[in-house]
Amino acid sequence: MKKRITAIILAGLLSFSGILPASTVPAKAAEKPVVIVIDPGHGGNNLGAQHNGFTEKLLTLQVANAMKAELEKYDNVTVYLTRTSNEQGVSLEDRAAFAQSVNADFLYSLHFNASAEHNFYGCEVWASAFGSCYQKGMDFGNIMIAELGSLDIYQKGVKTKIGKKGEDYYGVIRACTARNIPGVIIEHAYLDHAYDVPKVKAANFLNTLGVKDATAVAKYFKLKSSKTGADFSGFKYTPTAQPAGPIRQDESAPDVCDIKVLARNDKDGNVLVQMTAKDNQSPVIYFAYSYDGGKTYSPLQMWDRSKETQSYNVKVPSGFANPTIVCRAYNNFELFKESNPVPVKEFKY
Ligand SMILES: [Zn+2]
């Protein structure tokens, strides 16, 4: 009896000093698990983009499986896939309805990109243009493209797009927003551009993408893993403000695209050009240049977003008489503005 009283007093003292034995800590109500729905884009008869031997629907399922396996290493998270086979076709509406049926906190639709003229490269995330779905989509999207950027994939940005009816343009996002579920489309890379294709083809790369996708989710929801020791509970990001009205896409080309010829080298054919590009709505992300007055253009180059003015060499091929330099600046909605043409007189190379 005396021993027991001493034990009670001791426990009281310990609790008073804040050193409570674990067994006396009242059990905390189990936290509600985070419910994640991963949506491998396309499936069934809908193959998605097909280039360079790739079929998008096959890639998205591989990334989704890797993302699920990685996410399940974290504590307190439940993960579902909207489809689990390549033969399975699922409508966009059904993908969002499934997310609603499991009470999803977020839907991630996984995709790969291609462009009509095969000129773009990099990754982008599409988010809803509306309210808290916009806010959550932007916050997650910024974390996501930074993860993909760490794989040396060019970051095109996080964007919204509204269709003619005034709703989200992309079906899966629209169907999620209608159910008040934040949904994003992750376009990991382009299947039709020389800059991205070798990356996508590299051994184990799809698995790496899945791990990066899962890591972005873990950071966004501040998850931790008792299995691996990964702990993002202290992860910080600058939150996006919830907008009062819809956030429209930029529908106009960059505002400024000017060039000046700074120097010429008749010995090696280089013309040093200074270019100034500005867009008041969205960032300038690519530029291209022409030495033949705009008849042909260089492949799209990466524009350094930290500067409005930068210079570079335009190489004029040997024997090309009377070059005229013209440049284009592209914003991250892929709209471009062309510069003034600058003739380089009596250029001999
Ligand atoms: Zn797709």
XYZ file of C-alpha atoms and ligand atoms in Angstrom:
350
model
C 0.000 0.000 0.000
C 2.705 2.439 0.998
C 4.636 1.597 -2.145
C 1.572 2.406 -4.256
C 1.041 5.767 -2.582
C 4.703 6.624 -3.203
C 4.212 5.662 -6.856
C 1.157 7.929 -7.139
C 3.012 10.829 -5.501
C 5.976 10.209 -7.781
C 3.741 10.186 -10.869
C 2.153 13.417 -9.624
C 5.548 15.048 -9.193
C 6.694 13.873 -12.602
C 3.564 15.161 -14.240
C 3.962 18.450 -12.381
C 7.512 18.773 -13.685
C 6.310 17.854 -17.144
C 8.120 14.488 -17.235
C 5.180 12.145 -17.575
C 5.820 8.444 -18.082
C 4.465 7.513 -21.505
C 1.856 5.122 -20.089
C 0.113 7.904 -18.165
C -0.241 10.237 -21.201
C -3.919 10.209 -22.134
C -4.308 8.539 -25.520
C -4.731 11.230 -28.209
C -7.621 10.616 -30.562
C -6.149 9.085 -33.725
C -5.736 11.773 -36.387
C -7.966 11.424 -39.398
C -5.800 9.933 -42.152
C -5.035 12.010 -45.220
C -6.905 10.475 -48.164
C -5.045 10.685 -51.461
C -6.439 9.713 -54.849
C -3.871 9.170 -57.579
C -5.328 9.341 -61.061
C -3.166 7.726 -63.755
C -4.170 9.761 -66.839
C -5.880 8.048 -69.804
C -6.385 4.234 -69.897
C -8.348 1.708 -71.947
C -8.952 2.992 -75.486
C -7.715 6.407 -74.460
C -3.985 5.993 -75.016
C -2.957 9.599 -74.429
C 0.084 11.009 -76.222
C 2.105 8.620 -78.384
C 5.617 9.628 -79.407
C 9.058 8.054 -79.632
C 7.710 4.633 -78.696
C 5.963 5.984 -75.592
C 2.265 5.513 -74.854
C 1.136 7.949 -72.213
C -1.419 5.672 -70.491
C 1.308 3.095 -69.771
C 3.680 5.675 -68.321
C 1.087 7.300 -66.062
C 0.153 3.970 -64.453
C 3.810 3.144 -63.800
C 4.363 6.521 -62.153
C 1.113 6.128 -60.181
C 2.163 2.730 -58.800
C 5.552 4.122 -57.739
C 3.858 7.173 -56.194
C 1.455 4.958 -54.220
C 4.237 2.684 -52.944
C 6.268 5.689 -51.805
C 3.312 7.500 -50.212
C 2.324 4.397 -48.260
C 5.654 4.551 -46.447
C 4.275 7.593 -44.598
C 2.146 7.435 -41.464
C -1.509 8.279 -41.448
C -2.217 8.283 -45.158
C -4.656 6.261 -47.252
C -3.968 6.017 -50.979
C -6.298 5.003 -53.816
C -5.836 4.750 -57.578
C -8.634 5.592 -60.028
C -7.494 2.739 -62.278
C -5.130 -0.169 -61.711
C -4.776 -1.677 -65.190
C -3.884 -0.416 -68.640
C -7.032 -1.923 -70.165
C -9.304 -0.029 -67.805
C -10.919 3.096 -69.248
C -12.391 5.599 -66.770
C -14.320 8.767 -67.628
C -13.104 12.052 -66.197
C -16.367 12.420 -64.288
C -15.989 8.944 -62.753
C -12.457 9.739 -61.598
C -13.728 12.695 -59.577
C -16.817 10.747 -58.398
C -14.499 8.024 -57.107
C -12.446 10.634 -55.224
C -15.670 11.895 -53.655
C -16.774 8.358 -52.698
C -13.599 7.823 -50.652
C -13.730 11.331 -49.171
C -10.466 12.361 -50.834
C -8.462 15.304 -49.568
C -6.797 15.719 -52.965
C -6.769 14.166 -56.440
C -3.551 14.055 -58.475
C -3.983 13.374 -62.162
C -0.705 12.169 -63.678
C 0.165 12.978 -67.288
C 2.888 13.455 -69.879
C 2.854 16.229 -72.443
C 3.282 16.762 -76.180
C 2.877 19.871 -78.330
C 1.545 20.338 -81.848
C 4.850 21.674 -83.187
C 7.009 19.558 -80.870
C 8.773 22.679 -79.660
C 7.984 22.846 -75.937
C 9.683 21.009 -73.085
C 9.521 20.928 -69.288
C 6.929 20.281 -66.597
C 3.779 22.131 -65.579
C 0.921 21.768 -63.122
C -2.680 22.793 -63.881
C -4.875 23.846 -60.987
C -8.478 24.953 -60.597
C -9.131 28.666 -61.131
C -11.614 28.785 -58.248
C -11.522 29.477 -54.511
C -9.961 27.000 -52.118
C -9.353 24.528 -54.978
C -7.182 27.221 -56.605
C -5.413 27.963 -53.352
C -4.638 24.308 -52.595
C -3.758 23.565 -56.211
C -1.298 26.457 -56.384
C 0.309 25.592 -53.054
C 0.750 21.958 -54.019
C 1.737 22.834 -57.606
C 4.578 25.078 -56.500
C 5.980 22.301 -54.312
C 5.493 19.797 -57.126
C 7.304 21.660 -59.880
C 10.220 22.339 -57.528
C 10.491 18.557 -57.008
C 10.502 17.971 -60.772
C 12.960 20.836 -61.188
C 15.335 18.933 -58.911
C 15.419 16.271 -61.678
C 16.556 18.955 -64.121
C 13.153 19.152 -65.809
C 12.499 22.742 -66.901
C 9.777 24.353 -64.792
C 7.056 25.883 -66.965
C 4.923 26.788 -63.956
C 1.619 26.291 -62.169
C -1.344 27.562 -64.161
C -5.101 27.779 -64.449
C -7.260 27.638 -67.545
C -10.918 28.592 -67.841
C -12.999 27.257 -70.740
C -15.714 28.970 -72.788
C -18.436 28.156 -70.248
C -16.517 29.940 -67.506
C -15.550 26.726 -65.716
C -12.203 24.993 -65.363
C -11.106 23.994 -68.884
C -9.690 20.561 -67.977
C -12.410 17.972 -67.349
C -10.883 16.163 -64.407
C -10.176 19.444 -62.597
C -13.665 20.735 -63.424
C -15.270 17.539 -62.069
C -13.185 17.758 -58.879
C -13.947 21.459 -58.327
C -17.677 20.724 -58.712
C -17.298 18.350 -55.738
C -15.123 20.786 -53.818
C -12.134 18.430 -54.042
C -8.824 20.050 -54.984
C -7.596 18.337 -58.146
C -4.474 19.040 -60.185
C -2.965 17.767 -63.413
C 0.754 17.065 -63.235
C 2.385 17.174 -66.683
C 5.747 15.627 -65.868
C 7.639 16.125 -69.139
C 7.229 16.150 -72.935
C 7.279 12.882 -74.876
C 8.075 14.684 -78.157
C 11.037 16.929 -77.394
C 14.728 16.083 -77.584
C 15.379 17.785 -74.262
C 12.954 15.656 -72.202
C 12.850 12.330 -74.082
C 16.259 10.971 -72.952
C 15.257 11.692 -69.345
C 11.951 9.819 -69.659
C 13.783 6.931 -71.359
C 16.438 6.654 -68.629
C 16.318 3.516 -66.507
C 14.122 3.828 -63.429
C 13.081 7.389 -64.263
C 9.320 6.709 -64.049
C 9.872 5.282 -60.593
C 11.847 8.402 -59.653
C 8.955 10.572 -60.873
C 6.556 8.615 -58.657
C 8.834 9.161 -55.667
C 9.032 12.895 -56.428
C 5.235 13.119 -56.751
C 4.843 11.359 -53.399
C 7.449 13.610 -51.798
C 5.561 16.698 -52.958
C 2.361 15.302 -51.410
C 4.233 14.459 -48.181
C 5.597 18.016 -48.017
C 2.223 19.591 -48.742
C 0.419 17.536 -46.050
C 3.456 17.701 -43.697
C 3.626 13.910 -43.415
C 6.220 11.858 -41.640
C 7.266 8.276 -41.895
C 8.170 6.129 -38.904
C 9.353 3.554 -41.461
C 11.963 5.684 -43.244
C 12.453 8.550 -40.780
C 11.402 11.106 -43.409
C 9.745 13.968 -41.565
C 8.087 16.894 -43.326
C 6.038 17.958 -40.298
C 8.031 21.203 -40.189
C 7.921 21.809 -43.954
C 7.181 25.455 -44.730
C 5.910 27.175 -47.843
C 4.419 30.567 -48.606
C 0.679 29.959 -48.848
C -1.319 31.317 -51.756
C -4.190 33.616 -50.813
C -7.685 32.401 -51.581
C -8.943 34.509 -54.492
C -12.236 36.377 -54.402
C -12.979 35.532 -58.033
C -11.667 33.075 -60.641
C -8.036 33.380 -61.718
C -8.001 33.617 -65.497
C -5.186 32.459 -67.741
C -3.016 34.970 -69.554
C -4.430 35.323 -73.053
C -2.048 37.961 -74.353
C 1.507 37.710 -75.652
C 4.384 39.238 -73.663
C 4.260 43.024 -73.484
C 7.857 43.727 -74.441
C 10.331 41.983 -76.737
C 13.128 44.278 -77.922
C 16.582 43.533 -79.245
C 19.805 45.401 -79.880
C 22.924 44.132 -81.622
C 25.827 44.793 -79.252
C 28.697 43.311 -81.220
C 29.554 41.206 -84.260
C 32.347 38.825 -84.969
C 32.936 38.375 -88.696
C 35.569 35.702 -87.897
C 33.379 33.168 -86.068
C 29.933 34.252 -87.324
C 28.623 35.261 -83.899
C 26.359 38.274 -83.444
C 25.987 39.336 -79.813
C 22.377 40.306 -79.141
C 20.854 42.004 -76.118
C 17.209 41.122 -75.585
C 14.643 42.635 -73.219
C 11.435 40.700 -72.567
C 8.603 41.434 -70.177
C 5.102 40.151 -69.524
C 2.939 41.822 -66.904
C 0.675 38.784 -66.395
C 2.803 35.662 -66.606
C 6.509 34.860 -66.683
C 8.561 34.796 -69.879
C 9.991 31.259 -69.976
C 11.448 30.628 -73.450
C 13.063 32.636 -76.226
C 14.093 31.856 -79.779
C 16.206 33.701 -82.328
C 16.492 33.949 -86.068
C 19.354 35.174 -88.264
C 17.314 35.134 -91.498
C 14.751 37.771 -90.594
C 12.297 35.300 -89.031
C 12.134 32.629 -91.766
C 13.696 30.023 -89.458
C 14.084 30.027 -85.683
C 16.371 28.357 -83.185
C 14.905 25.729 -80.861
C 13.322 27.327 -77.787
C 15.945 28.419 -75.279
C 15.478 28.790 -71.526
C 14.886 32.388 -70.475
C 16.379 33.396 -67.117
C 13.292 34.610 -65.237
C 15.336 36.613 -62.754
C 16.332 39.147 -65.454
C 14.399 41.209 -67.977
C 17.454 41.868 -70.118
C 20.004 39.292 -71.167
C 22.477 38.809 -73.991
C 23.520 35.850 -76.095
C 25.224 35.001 -79.365
C 23.310 34.279 -82.538
C 25.465 32.134 -84.798
C 25.190 33.023 -88.486
C 26.115 30.134 -90.802
C 29.145 30.588 -93.014
C 28.365 32.239 -96.359
C 24.982 33.619 -95.285
C 24.800 37.144 -96.665
C 23.042 40.076 -94.978
C 21.675 38.439 -91.820
C 18.744 40.067 -90.060
C 18.297 39.176 -86.392
C 14.798 38.731 -84.954
C 13.821 37.180 -81.605
C 10.737 35.870 -79.903
C 9.829 35.846 -76.214
C 7.327 33.208 -75.003
C 5.301 33.426 -71.807
C 4.318 30.327 -69.857
C 1.013 30.175 -71.707
C 3.125 29.631 -74.840
C 2.183 32.954 -76.440
C 5.020 34.852 -78.056
C 5.922 38.380 -79.061
C 8.365 39.005 -81.902
C 11.041 41.672 -81.669
C 12.001 44.400 -84.092
C 14.253 43.052 -86.913
C 17.872 44.241 -86.819
C 19.889 43.941 -90.068
C 23.628 43.299 -89.643
C 25.107 45.152 -92.598
C 27.995 43.835 -94.677
C 28.511 40.862 -92.434
C 31.204 38.623 -93.920
C 31.801 35.191 -92.458
Zn -2.418 13.214 -70.748
